[in-house]
């Protein structure tokens, strides 16, 4: 076939009337091509089988993506990512970010940006290591391990950071030791009610990891008057079969294994000294004393060292449900059987401003480039992070590669797809929060949904998800198209529903809590979010997390040997993310479940009524207005979804209108004033619990208002708060209903 230049040369040699004839032919051809272009532009919007005006015709792009996604590629990604520690604020973190920039550009992404933020991080002092000691008359006779024991060659690396709790206060407190179980609010409440003789003020608390976010443990101990807190991973929670075998012979935590982690509790996740605003050079920074950072020292130890401390304690035996599985009699204390002995902490962790990096890769949409579907994972790890977060990073990297392969086939999604690699998540969702803070105006207008994976594969039993109800339907549909990750003989959805059943013959889906990068999107600006992973059996294994969480033993060897030897579970998560994101980015009408939201709201309100209805009724506080607004919301959701069946898909304006209504639905649950005493958490329906930042509550402000209300001496103020929250709930649900009503109605 001739190119245009040779055709023009031929035309020049034609003489006389032949020239006019050729010109006429060219004009006719041009008109025909123009007409075809108009038809394609007009009907391409309605043709979902040929997505986004792609030149790839009659091809199932979703299936192509699923087939292209390779387990071996993910395995190679993880092997590379875990070759060295890559903690936030270090050279390794930046180098990994720069590798992603280069890689995503090579895939043909339209743009790739490296965003930097100068944030407050924390690190132990190499020259003055943190430790816990037993002293007797001023002399030290026992010191906890300064680092974990090297059990395999890869456990040994010069960049391995010693166990520490980030943002711990500095100090060298000394005093009697008191055991406080998990250091939950209910544990301290139990002590206050049942053992008022145990005075925690001036003591050092020791608590086992698990059940609630470690930062809540530190805050609770600080509030109770403790001068320091020691955290350890009890084998009852992290080494259930530890008497048989532990790492490196099994995935259970050995007695030297220690969980690192930050202990900062705040509604303003992100950089602690620029709350609510991006940590850019021009930003005003508050003083550390004005933050919610811990005021007491905190330090993690292995359960081998904890055994030594607990074995010397005095006092009464604790209740059965306070006992772990160490070979020791668990006692309250305070203090040791030898009254001359005390516990001393020596903590020298420093806080300093360092730079962390986000990587944002963009594939522009062909039809709606101003509507964004985001996929994200954090990149930083406390050590090697083979599970948290590198299993998710390896999955995200393969997902990006697959999208790049589709671009090479001349396919392009209808809407813009953004790949996001976050920095400094382990310090409190810093990278993602700073990004949301910097671009919240744009994201609030344009973002369709955010899909997160953190620890993509924590076990090999079943798929697991946390999501807003709005995305549940699309998530289910995506999992119905992906092989199960175990045998490939059924779908992810089938295995998930069978092994983790929920209601209505569907899989169990958990409410979003916090603890990962979906939080600022969902709770700050109301962007629908989902978090996906593969899990161990949460029913038979009563674990607080996978056993070697945040320890030096979270290595490639661990994942390859004990969790996902063929990387099919990683592949399944990647494939679900690919199909889920493609559906959200490429469907003409967004696959949102408005009725699903109504059903979830109904069940949540019913639960509140069962729990608190009688007590509220005694105070003449009624659920009538809440149920009335819920009825209106349900009716609006049903009417809206019915109207979608009749929409003219060739009418671009009509399609845009209904999609925007659905995008705004999650935003309608955002209260600009924020939750009481937590102004940066703004979602009225779902937000992290004030008692446990990892957990999610439905209508958290009301639950906070009702928490132990009978014990509060100021009954008038507390019940006024309950009344106020009931009114806010009714108003917010009614406002959400209006977003789904006809645009000419108010």
Short mmCIF file of C-alpha atoms in Angstrom, two decimals, residues 42 51 60 64 107 124 165 180 186 242 403 409 510-511 513 554 561 645 682 694 715:
data_model
loop_
_atom_site.label_atom_id
_atom_site.label_comp_id
_atom_site.label_asym_id
_atom_site.label_seq_id
_atom_site.Cartn_x
_atom_site.Cartn_y
_atom_site.Cartn_z
CA UNK A 42 -21.40 8.79 17.88
CA UNK A 51 -14.35 -0.04 24.64
CA UNK A 60 -12.64 -9.16 25.26
CA UNK A 64 -6.83 -10.49 27.46
CA UNK A 107 5.21 0.71 29.39
CA UNK A 124 16.35 4.56 66.40
CA UNK A 165 8.27 1.84 67.79
CA UNK A 180 -2.43 -4.92 81.05
CA UNK A 186 -11.84 -2.31 77.83
CA UNK A 242 5.01 -22.74 67.99
CA UNK A 403 -2.06 -2.26 31.13
CA UNK A 409 -2.51 -3.30 21.20
CA UNK A 510 -15.84 -6.44 55.61
CA UNK A 511 -16.46 -2.77 56.30
CA UNK A 513 -11.55 0.35 58.76
CA UNK A 554 9.16 -11.41 56.64
CA UNK A 561 8.05 -21.62 51.18
CA UNK A 645 -32.21 0.30 32.30
CA UNK A 682 -15.53 13.22 57.71
CA UNK A 694 -7.70 -0.68 62.43
CA UNK A 715 -25.33 12.59 81.63
#
